[in-house]
Coordinates of N, CA and C and ligand atoms in Angstrom, one line a residue:
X1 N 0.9 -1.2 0.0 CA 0.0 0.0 0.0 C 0.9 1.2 0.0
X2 N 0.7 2.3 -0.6 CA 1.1 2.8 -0.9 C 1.1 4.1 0.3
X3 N 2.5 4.8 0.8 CA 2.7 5.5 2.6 C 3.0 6.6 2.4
X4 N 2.5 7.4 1.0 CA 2.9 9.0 1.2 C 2.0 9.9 1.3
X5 N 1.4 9.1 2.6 CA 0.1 10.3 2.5 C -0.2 11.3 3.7
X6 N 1.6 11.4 4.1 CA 1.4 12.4 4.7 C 2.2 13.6 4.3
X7 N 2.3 13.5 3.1 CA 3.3 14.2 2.1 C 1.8 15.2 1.3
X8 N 2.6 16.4 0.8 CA 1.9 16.8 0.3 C 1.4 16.7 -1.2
X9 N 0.7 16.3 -1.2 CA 0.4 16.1 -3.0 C 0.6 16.8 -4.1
X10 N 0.9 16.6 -5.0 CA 1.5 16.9 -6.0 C 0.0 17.7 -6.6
X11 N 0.0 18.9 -7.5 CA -1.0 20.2 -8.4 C -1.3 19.9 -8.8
X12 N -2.6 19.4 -9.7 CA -2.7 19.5 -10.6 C -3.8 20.4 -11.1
X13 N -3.8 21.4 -11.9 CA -4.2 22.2 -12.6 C -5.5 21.7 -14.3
X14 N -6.8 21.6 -14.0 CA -7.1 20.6 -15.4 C -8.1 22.1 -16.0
X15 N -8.2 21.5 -17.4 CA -9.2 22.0 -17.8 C -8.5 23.7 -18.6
X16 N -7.6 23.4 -18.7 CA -6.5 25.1 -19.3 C -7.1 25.3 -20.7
X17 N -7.9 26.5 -21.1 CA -8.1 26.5 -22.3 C -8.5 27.8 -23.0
X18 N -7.4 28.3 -22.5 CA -7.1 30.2 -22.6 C -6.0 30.9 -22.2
X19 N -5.6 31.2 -23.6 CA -3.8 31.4 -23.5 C -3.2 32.2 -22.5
X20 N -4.0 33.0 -22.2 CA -3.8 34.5 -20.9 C -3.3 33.9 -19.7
X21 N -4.6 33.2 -19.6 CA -4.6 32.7 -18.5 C -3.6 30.8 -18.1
X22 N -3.7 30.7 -18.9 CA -2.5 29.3 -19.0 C -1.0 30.1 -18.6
X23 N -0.5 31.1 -18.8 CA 0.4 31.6 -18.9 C 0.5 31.8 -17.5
X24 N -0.5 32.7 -16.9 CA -0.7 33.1 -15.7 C -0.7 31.8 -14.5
X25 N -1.2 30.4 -14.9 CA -1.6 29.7 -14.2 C 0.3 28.6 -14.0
X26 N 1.0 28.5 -15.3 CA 2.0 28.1 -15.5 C 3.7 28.8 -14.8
X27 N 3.4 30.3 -14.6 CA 4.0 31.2 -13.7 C 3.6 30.6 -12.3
X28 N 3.1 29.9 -11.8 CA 2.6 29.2 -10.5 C 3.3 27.7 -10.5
X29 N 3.7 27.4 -11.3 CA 4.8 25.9 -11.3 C 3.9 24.9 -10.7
X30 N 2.7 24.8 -11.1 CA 2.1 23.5 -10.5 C 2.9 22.1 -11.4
X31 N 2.5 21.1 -10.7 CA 2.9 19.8 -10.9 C 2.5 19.2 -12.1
X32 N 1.2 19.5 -12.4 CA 0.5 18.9 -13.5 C -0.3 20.1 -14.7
X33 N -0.6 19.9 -15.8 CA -1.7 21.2 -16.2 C -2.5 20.0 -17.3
X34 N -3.7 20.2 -17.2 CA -4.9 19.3 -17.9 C -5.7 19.6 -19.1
X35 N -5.5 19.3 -20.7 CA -5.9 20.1 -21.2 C -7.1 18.6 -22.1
X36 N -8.3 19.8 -22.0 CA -9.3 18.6 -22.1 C -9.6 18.1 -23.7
X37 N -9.2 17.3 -24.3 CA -9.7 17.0 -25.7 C -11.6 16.2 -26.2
X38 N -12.3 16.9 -25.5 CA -13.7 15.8 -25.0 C -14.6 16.9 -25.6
X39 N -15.0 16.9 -27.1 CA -15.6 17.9 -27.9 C -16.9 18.1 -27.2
X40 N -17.7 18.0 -26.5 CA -18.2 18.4 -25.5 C -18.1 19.1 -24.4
X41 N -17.2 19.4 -24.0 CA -17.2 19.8 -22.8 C -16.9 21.3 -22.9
X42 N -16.9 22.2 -22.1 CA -17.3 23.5 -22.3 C -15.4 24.4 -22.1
X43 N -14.5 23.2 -22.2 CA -13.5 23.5 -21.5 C -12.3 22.6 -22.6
X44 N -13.4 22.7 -23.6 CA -12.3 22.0 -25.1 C -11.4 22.6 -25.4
X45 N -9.9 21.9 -26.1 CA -9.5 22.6 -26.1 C -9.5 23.4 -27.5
X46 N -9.6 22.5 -28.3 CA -10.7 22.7 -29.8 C -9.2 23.8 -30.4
X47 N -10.2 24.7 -30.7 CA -9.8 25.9 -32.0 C -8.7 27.3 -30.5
X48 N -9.7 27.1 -29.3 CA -9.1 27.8 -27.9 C -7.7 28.2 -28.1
X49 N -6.6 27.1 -28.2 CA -5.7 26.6 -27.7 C -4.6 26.3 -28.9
X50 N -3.8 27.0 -28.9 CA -3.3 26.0 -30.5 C -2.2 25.2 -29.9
X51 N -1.6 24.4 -30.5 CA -0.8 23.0 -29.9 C 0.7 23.8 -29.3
X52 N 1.1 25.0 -30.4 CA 1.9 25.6 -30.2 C 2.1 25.8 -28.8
X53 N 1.2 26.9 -28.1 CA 1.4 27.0 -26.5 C 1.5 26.1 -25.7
X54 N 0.8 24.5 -26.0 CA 1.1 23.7 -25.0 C 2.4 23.6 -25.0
X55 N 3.0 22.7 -26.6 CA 4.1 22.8 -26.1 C 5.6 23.6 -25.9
X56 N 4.7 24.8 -25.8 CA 5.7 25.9 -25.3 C 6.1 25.7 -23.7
X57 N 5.3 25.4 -23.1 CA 5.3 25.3 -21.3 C 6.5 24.8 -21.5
X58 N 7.0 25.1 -19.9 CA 8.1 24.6 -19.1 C 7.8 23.1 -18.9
X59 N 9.2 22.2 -19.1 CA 9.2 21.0 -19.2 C 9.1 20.4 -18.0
X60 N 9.2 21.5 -16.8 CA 9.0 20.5 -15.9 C 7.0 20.7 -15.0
X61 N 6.9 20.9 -15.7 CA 4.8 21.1 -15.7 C 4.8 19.9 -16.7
X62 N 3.9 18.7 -16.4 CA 3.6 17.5 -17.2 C 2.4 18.2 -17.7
X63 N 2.0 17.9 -18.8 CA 1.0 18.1 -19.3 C 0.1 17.1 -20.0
X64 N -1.1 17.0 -19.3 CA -2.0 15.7 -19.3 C -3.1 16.1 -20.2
X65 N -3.2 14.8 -21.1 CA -4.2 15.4 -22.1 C -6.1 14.4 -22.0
X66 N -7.2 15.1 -21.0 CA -7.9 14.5 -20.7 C -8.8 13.6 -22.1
X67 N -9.5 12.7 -22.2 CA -10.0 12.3 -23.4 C -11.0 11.6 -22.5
X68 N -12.5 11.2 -23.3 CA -13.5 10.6 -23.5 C -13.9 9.5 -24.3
X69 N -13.6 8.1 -24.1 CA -14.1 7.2 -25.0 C -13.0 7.5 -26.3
X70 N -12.1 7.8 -26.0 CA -11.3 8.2 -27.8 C -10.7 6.5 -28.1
X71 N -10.6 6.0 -28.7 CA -9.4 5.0 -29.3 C -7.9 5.2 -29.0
X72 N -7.2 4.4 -28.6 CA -5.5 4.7 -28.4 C -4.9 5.4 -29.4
X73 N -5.1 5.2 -30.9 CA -4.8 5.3 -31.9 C -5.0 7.1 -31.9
X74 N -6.1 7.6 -31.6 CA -6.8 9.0 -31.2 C -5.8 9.9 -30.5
X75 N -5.7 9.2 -28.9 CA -5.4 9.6 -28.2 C -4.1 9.5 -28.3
X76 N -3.5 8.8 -28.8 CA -1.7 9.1 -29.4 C -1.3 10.2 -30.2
X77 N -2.2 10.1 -31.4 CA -2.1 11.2 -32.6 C -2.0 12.5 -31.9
X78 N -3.4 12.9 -30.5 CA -2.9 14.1 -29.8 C -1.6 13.8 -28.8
X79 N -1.6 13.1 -28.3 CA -0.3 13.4 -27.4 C 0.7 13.5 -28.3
X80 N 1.0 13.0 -29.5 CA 2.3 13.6 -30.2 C 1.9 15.1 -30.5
X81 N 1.0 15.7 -31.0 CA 0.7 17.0 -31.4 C 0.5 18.2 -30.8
X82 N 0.3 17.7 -29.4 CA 0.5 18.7 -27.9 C 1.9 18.4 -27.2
X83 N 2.4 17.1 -27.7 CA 3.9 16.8 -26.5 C 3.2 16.7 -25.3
X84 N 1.8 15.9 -25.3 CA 1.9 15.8 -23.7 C 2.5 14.6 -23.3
X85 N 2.7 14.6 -21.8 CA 3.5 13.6 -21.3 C 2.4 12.2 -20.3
X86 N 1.2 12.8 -20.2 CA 0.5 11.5 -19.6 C -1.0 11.8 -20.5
X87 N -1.9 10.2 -20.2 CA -3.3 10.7 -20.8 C -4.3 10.4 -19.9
X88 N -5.2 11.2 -19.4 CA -6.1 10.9 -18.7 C -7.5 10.3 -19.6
X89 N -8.2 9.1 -19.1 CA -8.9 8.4 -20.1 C -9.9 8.7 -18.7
X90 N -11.4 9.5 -19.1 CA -12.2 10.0 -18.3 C -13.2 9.5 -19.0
X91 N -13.7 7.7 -19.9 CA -14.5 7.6 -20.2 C -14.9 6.4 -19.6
X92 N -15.5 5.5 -20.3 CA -15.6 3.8 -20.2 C -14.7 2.9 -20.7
X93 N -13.6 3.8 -20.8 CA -12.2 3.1 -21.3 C -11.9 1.5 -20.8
X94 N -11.9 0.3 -21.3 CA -11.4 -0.9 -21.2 C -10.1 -0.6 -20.8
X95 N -9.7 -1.9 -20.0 CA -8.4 -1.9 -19.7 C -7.2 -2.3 -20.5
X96 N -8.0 -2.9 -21.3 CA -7.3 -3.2 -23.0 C -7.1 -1.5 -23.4
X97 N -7.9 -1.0 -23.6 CA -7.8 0.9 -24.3 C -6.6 1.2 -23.1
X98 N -6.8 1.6 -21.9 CA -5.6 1.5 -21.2 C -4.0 1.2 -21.7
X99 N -4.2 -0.1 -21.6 CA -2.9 -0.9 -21.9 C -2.3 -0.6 -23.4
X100 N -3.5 -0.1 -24.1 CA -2.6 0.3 -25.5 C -1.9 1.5 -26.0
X101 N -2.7 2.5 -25.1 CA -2.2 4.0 -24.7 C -0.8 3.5 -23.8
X102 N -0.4 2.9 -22.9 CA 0.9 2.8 -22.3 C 1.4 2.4 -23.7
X103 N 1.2 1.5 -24.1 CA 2.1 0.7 -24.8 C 2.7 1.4 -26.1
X104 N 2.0 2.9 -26.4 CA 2.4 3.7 -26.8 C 3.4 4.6 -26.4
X105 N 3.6 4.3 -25.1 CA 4.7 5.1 -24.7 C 4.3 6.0 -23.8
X106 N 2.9 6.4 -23.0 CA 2.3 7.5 -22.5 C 1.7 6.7 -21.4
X107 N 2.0 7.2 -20.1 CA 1.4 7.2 -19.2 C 0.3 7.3 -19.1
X108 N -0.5 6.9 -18.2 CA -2.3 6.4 -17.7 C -3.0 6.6 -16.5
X109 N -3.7 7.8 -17.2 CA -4.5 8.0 -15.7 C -5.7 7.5 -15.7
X110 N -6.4 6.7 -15.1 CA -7.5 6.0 -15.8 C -8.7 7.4 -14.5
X111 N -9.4 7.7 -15.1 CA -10.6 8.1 -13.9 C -12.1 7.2 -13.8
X112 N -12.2 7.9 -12.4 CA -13.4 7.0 -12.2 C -14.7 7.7 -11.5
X113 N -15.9 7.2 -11.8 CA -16.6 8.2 -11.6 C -17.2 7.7 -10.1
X114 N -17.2 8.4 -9.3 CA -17.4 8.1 -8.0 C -18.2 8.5 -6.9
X115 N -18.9 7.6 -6.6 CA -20.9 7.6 -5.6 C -20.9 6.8 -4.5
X116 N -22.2 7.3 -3.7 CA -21.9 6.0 -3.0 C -22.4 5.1 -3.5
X117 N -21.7 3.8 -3.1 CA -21.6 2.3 -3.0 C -20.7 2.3 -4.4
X118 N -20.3 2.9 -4.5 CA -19.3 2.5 -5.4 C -18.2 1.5 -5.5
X119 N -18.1 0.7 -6.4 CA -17.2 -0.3 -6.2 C -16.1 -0.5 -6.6
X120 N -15.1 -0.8 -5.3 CA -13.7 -0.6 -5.5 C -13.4 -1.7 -6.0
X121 N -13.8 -2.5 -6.4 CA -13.3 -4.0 -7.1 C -13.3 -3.6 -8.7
X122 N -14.3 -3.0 -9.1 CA -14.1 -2.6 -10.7 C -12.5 -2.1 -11.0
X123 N -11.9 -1.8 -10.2 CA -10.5 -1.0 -10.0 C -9.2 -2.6 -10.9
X124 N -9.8 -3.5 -10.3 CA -8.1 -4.4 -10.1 C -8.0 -4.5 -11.3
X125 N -9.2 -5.3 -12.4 CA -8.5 -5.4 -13.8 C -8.0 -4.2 -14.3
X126 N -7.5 -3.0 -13.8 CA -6.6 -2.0 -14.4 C -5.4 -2.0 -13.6
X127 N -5.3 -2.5 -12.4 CA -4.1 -3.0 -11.8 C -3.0 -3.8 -13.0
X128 N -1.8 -2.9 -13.1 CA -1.1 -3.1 -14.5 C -1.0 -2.4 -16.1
X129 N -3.0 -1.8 -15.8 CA -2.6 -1.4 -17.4 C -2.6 0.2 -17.2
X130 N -2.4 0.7 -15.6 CA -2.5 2.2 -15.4 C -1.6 2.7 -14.6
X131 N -1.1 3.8 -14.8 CA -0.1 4.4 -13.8 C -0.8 5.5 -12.4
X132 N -1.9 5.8 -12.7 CA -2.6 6.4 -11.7 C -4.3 6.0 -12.0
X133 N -5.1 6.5 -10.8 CA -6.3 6.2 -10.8 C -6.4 7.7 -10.7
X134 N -7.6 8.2 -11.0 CA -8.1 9.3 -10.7 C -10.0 9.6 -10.4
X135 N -9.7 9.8 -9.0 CA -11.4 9.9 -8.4 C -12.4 10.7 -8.8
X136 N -13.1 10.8 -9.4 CA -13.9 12.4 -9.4 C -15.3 11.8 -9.3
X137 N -16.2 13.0 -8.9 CA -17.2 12.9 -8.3 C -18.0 12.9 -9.4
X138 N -19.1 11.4 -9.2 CA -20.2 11.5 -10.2 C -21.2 12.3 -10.5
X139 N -21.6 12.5 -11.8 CA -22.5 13.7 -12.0 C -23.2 13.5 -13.2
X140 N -23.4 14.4 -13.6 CA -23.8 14.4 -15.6 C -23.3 14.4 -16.5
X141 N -22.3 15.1 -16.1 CA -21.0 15.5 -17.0 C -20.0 14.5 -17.0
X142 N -19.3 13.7 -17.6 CA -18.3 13.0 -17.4 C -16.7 13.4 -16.5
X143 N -17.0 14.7 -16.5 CA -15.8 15.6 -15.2 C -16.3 17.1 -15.3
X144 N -15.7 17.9 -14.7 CA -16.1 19.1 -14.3 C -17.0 19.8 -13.6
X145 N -17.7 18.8 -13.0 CA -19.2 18.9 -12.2 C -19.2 20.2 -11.3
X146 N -18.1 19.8 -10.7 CA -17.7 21.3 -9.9 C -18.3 20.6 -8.3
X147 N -18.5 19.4 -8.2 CA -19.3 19.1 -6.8 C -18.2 17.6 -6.1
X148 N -17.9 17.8 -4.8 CA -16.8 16.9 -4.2 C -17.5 15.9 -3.7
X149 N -17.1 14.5 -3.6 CA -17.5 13.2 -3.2 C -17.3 13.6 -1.9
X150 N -17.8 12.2 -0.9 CA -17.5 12.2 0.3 C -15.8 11.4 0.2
X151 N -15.0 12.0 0.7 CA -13.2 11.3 0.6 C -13.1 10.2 1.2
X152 N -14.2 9.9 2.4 CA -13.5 9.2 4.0 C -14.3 7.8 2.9
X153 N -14.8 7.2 1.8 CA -14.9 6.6 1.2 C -13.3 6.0 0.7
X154 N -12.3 6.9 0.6 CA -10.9 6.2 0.3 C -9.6 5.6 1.1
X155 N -11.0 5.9 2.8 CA -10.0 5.6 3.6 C -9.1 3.8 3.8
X156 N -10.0 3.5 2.8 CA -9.4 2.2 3.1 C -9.1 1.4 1.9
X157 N -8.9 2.9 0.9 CA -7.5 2.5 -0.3 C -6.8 1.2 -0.2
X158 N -6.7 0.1 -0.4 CA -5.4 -0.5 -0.5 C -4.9 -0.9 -1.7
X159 N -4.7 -0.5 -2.7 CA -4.6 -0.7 -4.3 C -3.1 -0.2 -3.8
X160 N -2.1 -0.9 -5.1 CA -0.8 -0.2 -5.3 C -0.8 1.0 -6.3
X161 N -1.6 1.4 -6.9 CA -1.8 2.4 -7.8 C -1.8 3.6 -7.1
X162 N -1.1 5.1 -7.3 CA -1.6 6.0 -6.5 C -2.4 7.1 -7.7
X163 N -3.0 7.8 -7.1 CA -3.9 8.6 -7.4 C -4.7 10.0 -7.4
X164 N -5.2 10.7 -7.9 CA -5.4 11.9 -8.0 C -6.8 12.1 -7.5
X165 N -6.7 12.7 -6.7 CA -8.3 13.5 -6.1 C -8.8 14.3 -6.9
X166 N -10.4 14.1 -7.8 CA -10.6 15.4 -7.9 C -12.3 15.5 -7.7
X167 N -12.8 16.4 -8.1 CA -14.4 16.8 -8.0 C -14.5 17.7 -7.5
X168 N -15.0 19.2 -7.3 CA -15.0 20.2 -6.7 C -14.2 20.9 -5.4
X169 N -13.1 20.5 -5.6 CA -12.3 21.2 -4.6 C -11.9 22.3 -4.9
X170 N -12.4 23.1 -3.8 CA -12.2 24.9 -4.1 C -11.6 25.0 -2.3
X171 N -11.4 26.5 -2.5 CA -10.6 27.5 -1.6 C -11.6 27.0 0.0
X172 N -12.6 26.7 -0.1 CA -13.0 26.0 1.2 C -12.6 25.0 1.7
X173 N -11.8 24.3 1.3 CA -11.3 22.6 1.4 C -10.3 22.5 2.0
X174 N -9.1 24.1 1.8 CA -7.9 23.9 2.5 C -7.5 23.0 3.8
X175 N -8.2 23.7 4.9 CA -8.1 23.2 6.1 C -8.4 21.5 6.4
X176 N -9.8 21.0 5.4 CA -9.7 19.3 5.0 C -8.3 18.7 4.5
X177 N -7.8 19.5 3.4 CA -7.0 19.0 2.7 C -5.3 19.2 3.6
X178 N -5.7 19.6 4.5 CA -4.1 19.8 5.0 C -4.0 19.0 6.1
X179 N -5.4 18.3 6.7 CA -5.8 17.6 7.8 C -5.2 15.9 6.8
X180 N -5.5 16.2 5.5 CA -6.0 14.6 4.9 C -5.3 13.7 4.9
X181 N -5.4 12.4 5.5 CA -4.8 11.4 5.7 C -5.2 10.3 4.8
X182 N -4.9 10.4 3.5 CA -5.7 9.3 2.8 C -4.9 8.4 1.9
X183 N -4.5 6.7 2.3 CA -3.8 5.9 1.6 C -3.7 6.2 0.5
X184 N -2.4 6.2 -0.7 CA -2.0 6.1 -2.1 C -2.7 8.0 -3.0
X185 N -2.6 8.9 -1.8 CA -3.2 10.1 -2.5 C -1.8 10.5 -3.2
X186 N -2.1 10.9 -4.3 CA -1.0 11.6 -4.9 C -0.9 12.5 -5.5
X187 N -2.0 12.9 -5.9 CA -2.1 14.5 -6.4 C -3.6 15.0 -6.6
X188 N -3.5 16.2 -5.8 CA -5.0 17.1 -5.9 C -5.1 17.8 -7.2
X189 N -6.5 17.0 -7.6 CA -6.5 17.7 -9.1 C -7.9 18.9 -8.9
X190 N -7.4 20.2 -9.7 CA -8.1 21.5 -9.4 C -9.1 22.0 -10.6
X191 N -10.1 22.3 -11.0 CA -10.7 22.8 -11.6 C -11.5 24.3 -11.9
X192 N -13.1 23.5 -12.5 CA -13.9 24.5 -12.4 C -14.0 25.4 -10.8
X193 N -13.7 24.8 -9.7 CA -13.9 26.3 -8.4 C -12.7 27.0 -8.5
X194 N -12.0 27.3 -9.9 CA -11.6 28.1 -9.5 C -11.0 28.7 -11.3
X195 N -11.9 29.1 -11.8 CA -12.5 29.8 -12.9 C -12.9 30.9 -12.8
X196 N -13.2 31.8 -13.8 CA -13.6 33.4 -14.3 C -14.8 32.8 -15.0
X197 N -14.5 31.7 -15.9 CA -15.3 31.0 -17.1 C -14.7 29.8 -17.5
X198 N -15.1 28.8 -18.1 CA -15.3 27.6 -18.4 C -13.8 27.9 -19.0
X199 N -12.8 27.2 -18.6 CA -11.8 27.2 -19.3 C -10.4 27.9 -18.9
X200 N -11.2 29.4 -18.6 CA -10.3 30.1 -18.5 C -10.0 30.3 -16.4
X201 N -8.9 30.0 -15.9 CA -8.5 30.0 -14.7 C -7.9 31.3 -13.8
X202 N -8.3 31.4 -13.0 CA -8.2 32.5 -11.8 C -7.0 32.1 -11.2
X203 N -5.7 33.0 -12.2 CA -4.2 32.5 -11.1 C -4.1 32.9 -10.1
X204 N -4.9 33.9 -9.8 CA -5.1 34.6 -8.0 C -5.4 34.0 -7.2
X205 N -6.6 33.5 -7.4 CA -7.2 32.5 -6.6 C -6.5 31.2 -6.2
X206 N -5.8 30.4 -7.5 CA -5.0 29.6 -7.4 C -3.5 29.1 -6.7
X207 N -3.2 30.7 -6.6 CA -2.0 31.2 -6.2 C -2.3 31.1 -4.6
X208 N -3.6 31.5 -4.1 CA -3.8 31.9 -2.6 C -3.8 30.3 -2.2
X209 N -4.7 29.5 -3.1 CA -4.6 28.2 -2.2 C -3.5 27.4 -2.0
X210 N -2.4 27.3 -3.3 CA -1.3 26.7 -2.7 C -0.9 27.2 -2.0
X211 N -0.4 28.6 -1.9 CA 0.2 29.3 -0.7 C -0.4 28.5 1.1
X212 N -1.5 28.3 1.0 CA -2.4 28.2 1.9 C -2.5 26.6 2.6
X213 N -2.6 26.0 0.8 CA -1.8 24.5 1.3 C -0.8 24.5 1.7
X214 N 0.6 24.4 1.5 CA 1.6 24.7 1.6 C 2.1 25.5 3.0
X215 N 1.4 26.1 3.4 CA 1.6 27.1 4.7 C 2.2 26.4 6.0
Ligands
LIG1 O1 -13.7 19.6 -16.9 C1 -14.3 19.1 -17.9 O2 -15.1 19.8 -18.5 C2 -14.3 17.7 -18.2 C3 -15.1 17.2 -19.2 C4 -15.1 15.8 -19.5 C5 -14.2 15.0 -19.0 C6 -13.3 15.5 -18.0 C7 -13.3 16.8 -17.6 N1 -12.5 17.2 -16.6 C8 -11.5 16.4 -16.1 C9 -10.9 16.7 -14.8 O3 -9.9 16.1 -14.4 C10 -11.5 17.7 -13.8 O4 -10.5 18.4 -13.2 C11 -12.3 16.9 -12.8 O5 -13.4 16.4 -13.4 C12 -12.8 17.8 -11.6 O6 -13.4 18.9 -12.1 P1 -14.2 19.9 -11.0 O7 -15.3 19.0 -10.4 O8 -14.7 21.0 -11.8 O9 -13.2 20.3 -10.0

């Protein structure tokens, strides 16, 4: 089981898809930055974003490219055309689709959508074809809901996978999040609470909570 969880987790920043403010949010050296390819979602990166800026960022910001239901074959073609360095698969992704995105060379975040009675056993056939799990709270929307699970549901994580928290964690969470004791956590992933607009991110705001985490 995995024992860094009293360490503090690693940034991650998702959903970047406005150059201003990518710039502004990337001057903040978070861990991770999330840029969503899910032509749906309000936070595409589409026409937004040209590939150029991603891979302008500093190399040491990984840059994760979220996808929906895409094929490996899909989701490669963008990670060579962004240079990102991991893929977050936020659909009904098989563990086979998994396993073929690694086997391309790119890291795997598999997410999962997460309720109560949710079941931690759907988890093990990805034991091997994923380098992270990622939690987020179930909704309508396949991510971005903007609303937090109950956590004390992970208290009894025992998977060797570690993992990324996400679902509406905003500037009210700090004091939870600095208390959190939760097996195999490995990175707080940040969103919509902390937006101007769908996409575009509030480095002020962003700026005040790590300060705050971190404190
Ligand atoms: O954010 C989206 O619009 C989105 C749409 C479809 C799939 C994934 C999406 N986001 C992926 C993320 O990792 C989000 O950060 C995660 O869902 C948490 O978002 P929020 O609840 O807004 O904090």
């Amino acid at each position: 089981m995995p024992t860094n969880s009293h360490l503090m987790p690693h940034l991650k920043v998702c959903g970047m898809a406005d150059a201003d403010s990518l710039q502004a949010v990337a001057a903040l050296q978070p861990d991770f930055l999330g840029f969503i390819f899910y032509p749906a979602s309000k936070r595409y990166v589409g026409e937004r974003l040209p590939a150029a800026a991603v891979r302008a960022l500093p190399a040491a910001i990984r840059k994760v490219g979220v996808f929906v239901d895409d094929d490996a074959a899909t989701v490669l073609a963008r990670v060579r055309e962004f240079d990102l360095q991991l893929a977050q698969l936020h659909g009904h992704e098989t563990p086979e689709t998994c396993a073929a995105v690694r086997a391309g060379g790119v890291p795997v975040v598999k997410a999962f959508a997460v309720g109560e009675g949710f079941d931690f056993a759907q988890l093990q056939p990805y034991v091997g074809c994923v380098d992270y799990f990622l939690f987020d709270t179930a909704g309508p929307q396949p991510g971005g809901n903007g609303t937090a699970f109950d956590w004390t549901l992970l208290q009894d994580y025992n998977l060797t996978v570690p993992y990324f928290l996400a679902g509406g964690i905003g500037p009210e969470h700090v004091a939870a999040l600095r208390n959190l004791r939760l097996p195999g956590l490995f990175a707080l992933d940040l969103n919509s609470r902390f937006e101007t607009a769908p996409g575009t991110k509030d480095a002020g705001r962003l700026e005040a909570f790590f300060q705050a985490l971190k404190a």
